[in-house]
Amino acid sequence: SCDVSTAYQYDPQELLINWYHYANSFLDSARIICYSMSNQAILLEIKPSISDESPIFASLFSIRHSLEVFLKYLSLASTILYSSVNSEVEKSIVKEHNLKDLFKKVQIKNFRSHPLEEEVKNLEPYIAYFNKIDPFGFSLRYPLLPEEAFTK
């Protein structure tokens, strides 16, 4: 369960800043993992391999989660700009994990004819890629589960 009750002690601008920084922190962690992997490969003169123990999964998860949180940030931003945000609005956004559905919500909201319109459009290939390999946000986070676990 998600408790967002403390978020409303902040003004909306501070709430958005928190979401933005949180999205960036996951992207930064992916950069650190990739940088570390490449440096280790250079120092040890080895080719990085993708195995179950590889940090590549943590890196990919961090990139995917960064996208998810960033889309939620954009959704909250448009809600704050054009209406008002409350705990119910934020809870409904927080509970959504499907990148494709989040992206649709962001596109439907007021990002057409907006300065961020081009940046939002540029996310589309990344959304499509991660939606293909991890549509619900579980595949990169946990060891493989039976497909039925995702369809219930």
mmCIF file of C-alpha atoms in Angstrom:
data_model
loop_
_atom_site.group_PDB
_atom_site.id
_atom_site.type_symbol
_atom_site.label_atom_id
_atom_site.label_comp_id
_atom_site.label_asym_id
_atom_site.label_seq_id
_atom_site.Cartn_x
_atom_site.Cartn_y
_atom_site.Cartn_z
ATOM 1 C CA SER A 1 0.000 0.000 0.000
ATOM 2 C CA CYS A 2 1.127 3.523 -0.683
ATOM 3 C CA ASP A 3 0.921 6.228 1.940
ATOM 4 C CA VAL A 4 1.064 9.635 0.351
ATOM 5 C CA SER A 5 -0.630 11.505 3.180
ATOM 6 C CA THR A 6 2.545 13.381 4.126
ATOM 7 C CA ALA A 7 3.023 14.682 0.566
ATOM 8 C CA TYR A 8 0.361 17.323 1.077
ATOM 9 C CA GLN A 9 2.308 19.119 3.758
ATOM 10 C CA TYR A 10 4.351 20.473 0.817
ATOM 11 C CA ASP A 11 3.378 22.951 -1.805
ATOM 12 C CA PRO A 12 2.747 21.526 -5.290
ATOM 13 C CA GLN A 13 6.039 22.845 -6.651
ATOM 14 C CA GLU A 14 8.001 21.044 -3.932
ATOM 15 C CA LEU A 15 6.021 17.862 -4.590
ATOM 16 C CA LEU A 16 6.988 18.016 -8.277
ATOM 17 C CA ILE A 17 10.631 18.710 -7.475
ATOM 18 C CA ASN A 18 10.677 15.600 -5.261
ATOM 19 C CA TRP A 19 9.224 13.434 -8.059
ATOM 20 C CA TYR A 20 11.677 14.869 -10.601
ATOM 21 C CA HIS A 21 14.712 14.266 -8.378
ATOM 22 C CA TYR A 22 13.538 10.755 -7.548
ATOM 23 C CA ALA A 23 13.271 9.894 -11.277
ATOM 24 C CA ASN A 24 16.757 11.282 -11.863
ATOM 25 C CA SER A 25 18.209 9.329 -8.937
ATOM 26 C CA PHE A 26 17.250 6.030 -10.596
ATOM 27 C CA LEU A 27 18.764 7.159 -13.890
ATOM 28 C CA ASP A 28 21.934 8.218 -12.079
ATOM 29 C CA SER A 29 22.180 4.817 -10.382
ATOM 30 C CA ALA A 30 21.972 3.118 -13.802
ATOM 31 C CA ARG A 31 24.766 5.362 -15.067
ATOM 32 C CA ILE A 32 26.932 4.454 -12.062
ATOM 33 C CA ILE A 33 26.341 0.727 -12.577
ATOM 34 C CA CYS A 34 27.164 0.934 -16.299
ATOM 35 C CA TYR A 35 30.230 3.075 -15.655
ATOM 36 C CA SER A 36 31.442 0.648 -12.990
ATOM 37 C CA MET A 37 30.871 -2.353 -15.261
ATOM 38 C CA SER A 38 32.772 -0.752 -18.137
ATOM 39 C CA ASN A 39 35.677 0.311 -15.917
ATOM 40 C CA GLN A 40 35.905 -3.155 -14.378
ATOM 41 C CA ALA A 41 35.965 -4.719 -17.852
ATOM 42 C CA ILE A 42 38.734 -2.356 -18.986
ATOM 43 C CA LEU A 43 40.837 -2.853 -15.846
ATOM 44 C CA LEU A 44 40.496 -6.631 -15.852
ATOM 45 C CA GLU A 45 40.625 -6.876 -19.647
ATOM 46 C CA ILE A 46 37.471 -8.966 -19.752
ATOM 47 C CA LYS A 47 34.351 -8.832 -21.823
ATOM 48 C CA PRO A 48 31.294 -8.175 -19.664
ATOM 49 C CA SER A 49 28.865 -11.060 -19.781
ATOM 50 C CA ILE A 50 25.174 -11.086 -19.125
ATOM 51 C CA SER A 51 24.384 -13.720 -16.554
ATOM 52 C CA ASP A 52 21.859 -14.052 -13.785
ATOM 53 C CA GLU A 53 24.352 -12.433 -11.430
ATOM 54 C CA SER A 54 25.087 -9.520 -13.748
ATOM 55 C CA PRO A 55 24.366 -5.996 -12.557
ATOM 56 C CA ILE A 56 22.906 -5.278 -15.993
ATOM 57 C CA PHE A 57 19.481 -6.247 -14.634
ATOM 58 C CA ALA A 58 19.771 -3.690 -11.841
ATOM 59 C CA SER A 59 20.852 -1.112 -14.392
ATOM 60 C CA LEU A 60 17.947 -1.865 -16.743
ATOM 61 C CA PHE A 61 15.514 -1.861 -13.828
ATOM 62 C CA SER A 62 16.824 1.541 -12.737
ATOM 63 C CA ILE A 63 16.405 2.964 -16.234
ATOM 64 C CA ARG A 64 12.893 1.533 -16.520
ATOM 65 C CA HIS A 65 11.918 2.787 -13.076
ATOM 66 C CA SER A 66 13.340 6.206 -13.878
ATOM 67 C CA LEU A 67 11.065 6.335 -16.930
ATOM 68 C CA GLU A 68 8.085 5.230 -14.840
ATOM 69 C CA VAL A 69 8.690 7.845 -12.155
ATOM 70 C CA PHE A 70 9.358 10.530 -14.784
ATOM 71 C CA LEU A 71 6.044 9.744 -16.522
ATOM 72 C CA LYS A 72 4.314 9.966 -13.153
ATOM 73 C CA TYR A 73 6.058 13.293 -12.582
ATOM 74 C CA LEU A 74 4.753 14.576 -15.937
ATOM 75 C CA SER A 75 1.264 13.346 -15.106
ATOM 76 C CA LEU A 76 1.323 15.072 -11.732
ATOM 77 C CA ALA A 77 2.770 18.227 -13.295
ATOM 78 C CA SER A 78 -0.054 18.520 -15.803
ATOM 79 C CA THR A 79 -2.599 17.789 -13.075
ATOM 80 C CA ILE A 80 -1.149 20.531 -10.876
ATOM 81 C CA LEU A 81 -0.930 23.004 -13.768
ATOM 82 C CA TYR A 82 -4.464 22.490 -15.020
ATOM 83 C CA SER A 83 -6.426 21.408 -11.958
ATOM 84 C CA SER A 84 -5.451 20.392 -8.472
ATOM 85 C CA VAL A 85 -3.649 17.439 -6.994
ATOM 86 C CA ASN A 86 -4.742 15.617 -3.891
ATOM 87 C CA SER A 87 -3.882 12.317 -2.251
ATOM 88 C CA GLU A 88 -6.429 10.400 -4.367
ATOM 89 C CA VAL A 89 -5.021 11.755 -7.630
ATOM 90 C CA GLU A 90 -1.471 10.917 -6.579
ATOM 91 C CA LYS A 91 -2.470 7.440 -5.342
ATOM 92 C CA SER A 92 -4.078 6.643 -8.710
ATOM 93 C CA ILE A 93 -0.886 7.736 -10.485
ATOM 94 C CA VAL A 94 1.387 5.863 -8.059
ATOM 95 C CA LYS A 95 -0.529 2.594 -8.483
ATOM 96 C CA GLU A 96 -0.021 2.526 -12.278
ATOM 97 C CA HIS A 97 3.127 0.649 -13.365
ATOM 98 C CA ASN A 98 2.514 -0.033 -17.059
ATOM 99 C CA LEU A 99 4.716 2.371 -19.031
ATOM 100 C CA LYS A 100 2.485 2.285 -22.096
ATOM 101 C CA ASP A 101 -0.590 3.237 -20.054
ATOM 102 C CA LEU A 102 1.298 5.975 -18.204
ATOM 103 C CA PHE A 103 2.614 7.319 -21.498
ATOM 104 C CA LYS A 104 -0.928 7.423 -22.924
ATOM 105 C CA LYS A 105 -2.107 9.368 -19.867
ATOM 106 C CA VAL A 106 0.706 11.864 -20.292
ATOM 107 C CA GLN A 107 -0.021 12.251 -24.012
ATOM 108 C CA ILE A 108 -3.735 12.731 -23.364
ATOM 109 C CA LYS A 109 -3.025 15.365 -20.770
ATOM 110 C CA ASN A 110 -1.966 18.839 -21.748
ATOM 111 C CA PHE A 111 1.392 18.127 -23.369
ATOM 112 C CA ARG A 112 0.182 18.819 -26.895
ATOM 113 C CA SER A 113 1.171 22.339 -27.906
ATOM 114 C CA HIS A 114 3.337 22.516 -24.802
ATOM 115 C CA PRO A 115 7.089 23.265 -24.538
ATOM 116 C CA LEU A 116 7.663 19.667 -23.349
ATOM 117 C CA GLU A 117 5.754 18.106 -26.244
ATOM 118 C CA GLU A 118 8.908 17.176 -28.197
ATOM 119 C CA GLU A 119 10.658 15.739 -25.111
ATOM 120 C CA VAL A 120 7.625 13.627 -24.295
ATOM 121 C CA LYS A 121 7.508 12.335 -27.897
ATOM 122 C CA ASN A 122 11.210 11.435 -27.687
ATOM 123 C CA LEU A 123 10.428 9.020 -24.851
ATOM 124 C CA GLU A 124 8.246 6.857 -27.080
ATOM 125 C CA PRO A 125 10.929 4.404 -28.370
ATOM 126 C CA TYR A 126 12.195 3.831 -24.820
ATOM 127 C CA ILE A 127 8.665 3.299 -23.532
ATOM 128 C CA ALA A 128 8.024 0.782 -26.332
ATOM 129 C CA TYR A 129 11.267 -1.084 -25.609
ATOM 130 C CA PHE A 130 10.741 -1.381 -21.875
ATOM 131 C CA ASN A 131 7.051 -2.145 -22.309
ATOM 132 C CA LYS A 132 8.084 -5.071 -24.502
ATOM 133 C CA ILE A 133 10.637 -6.549 -22.072
ATOM 134 C CA ASP A 134 8.971 -5.577 -18.781
ATOM 135 C CA PRO A 135 5.398 -4.321 -19.225
ATOM 136 C CA PHE A 136 4.384 -4.483 -15.563
ATOM 137 C CA GLY A 137 7.647 -3.573 -13.849
ATOM 138 C CA PHE A 138 8.312 -7.045 -12.459
ATOM 139 C CA SER A 139 10.533 -8.846 -14.976
ATOM 140 C CA LEU A 140 13.645 -6.815 -14.222
ATOM 141 C CA ARG A 141 12.906 -6.566 -10.519
ATOM 142 C CA TYR A 142 12.428 -10.252 -9.698
ATOM 143 C CA PRO A 143 13.562 -13.632 -11.038
ATOM 144 C CA LEU A 144 11.265 -14.888 -13.764
ATOM 145 C CA LEU A 145 7.813 -15.871 -12.616
ATOM 146 C CA PRO A 146 5.282 -17.975 -14.496
ATOM 147 C CA GLU A 147 3.475 -15.899 -17.124
ATOM 148 C CA GLU A 148 0.182 -16.471 -15.256
ATOM 149 C CA ALA A 149 1.469 -14.265 -12.425
ATOM 150 C CA PHE A 150 1.234 -11.255 -14.738
ATOM 151 C CA THR A 151 -2.153 -11.977 -16.244
ATOM 152 C CA LYS A 152 -4.176 -12.319 -13.045
#
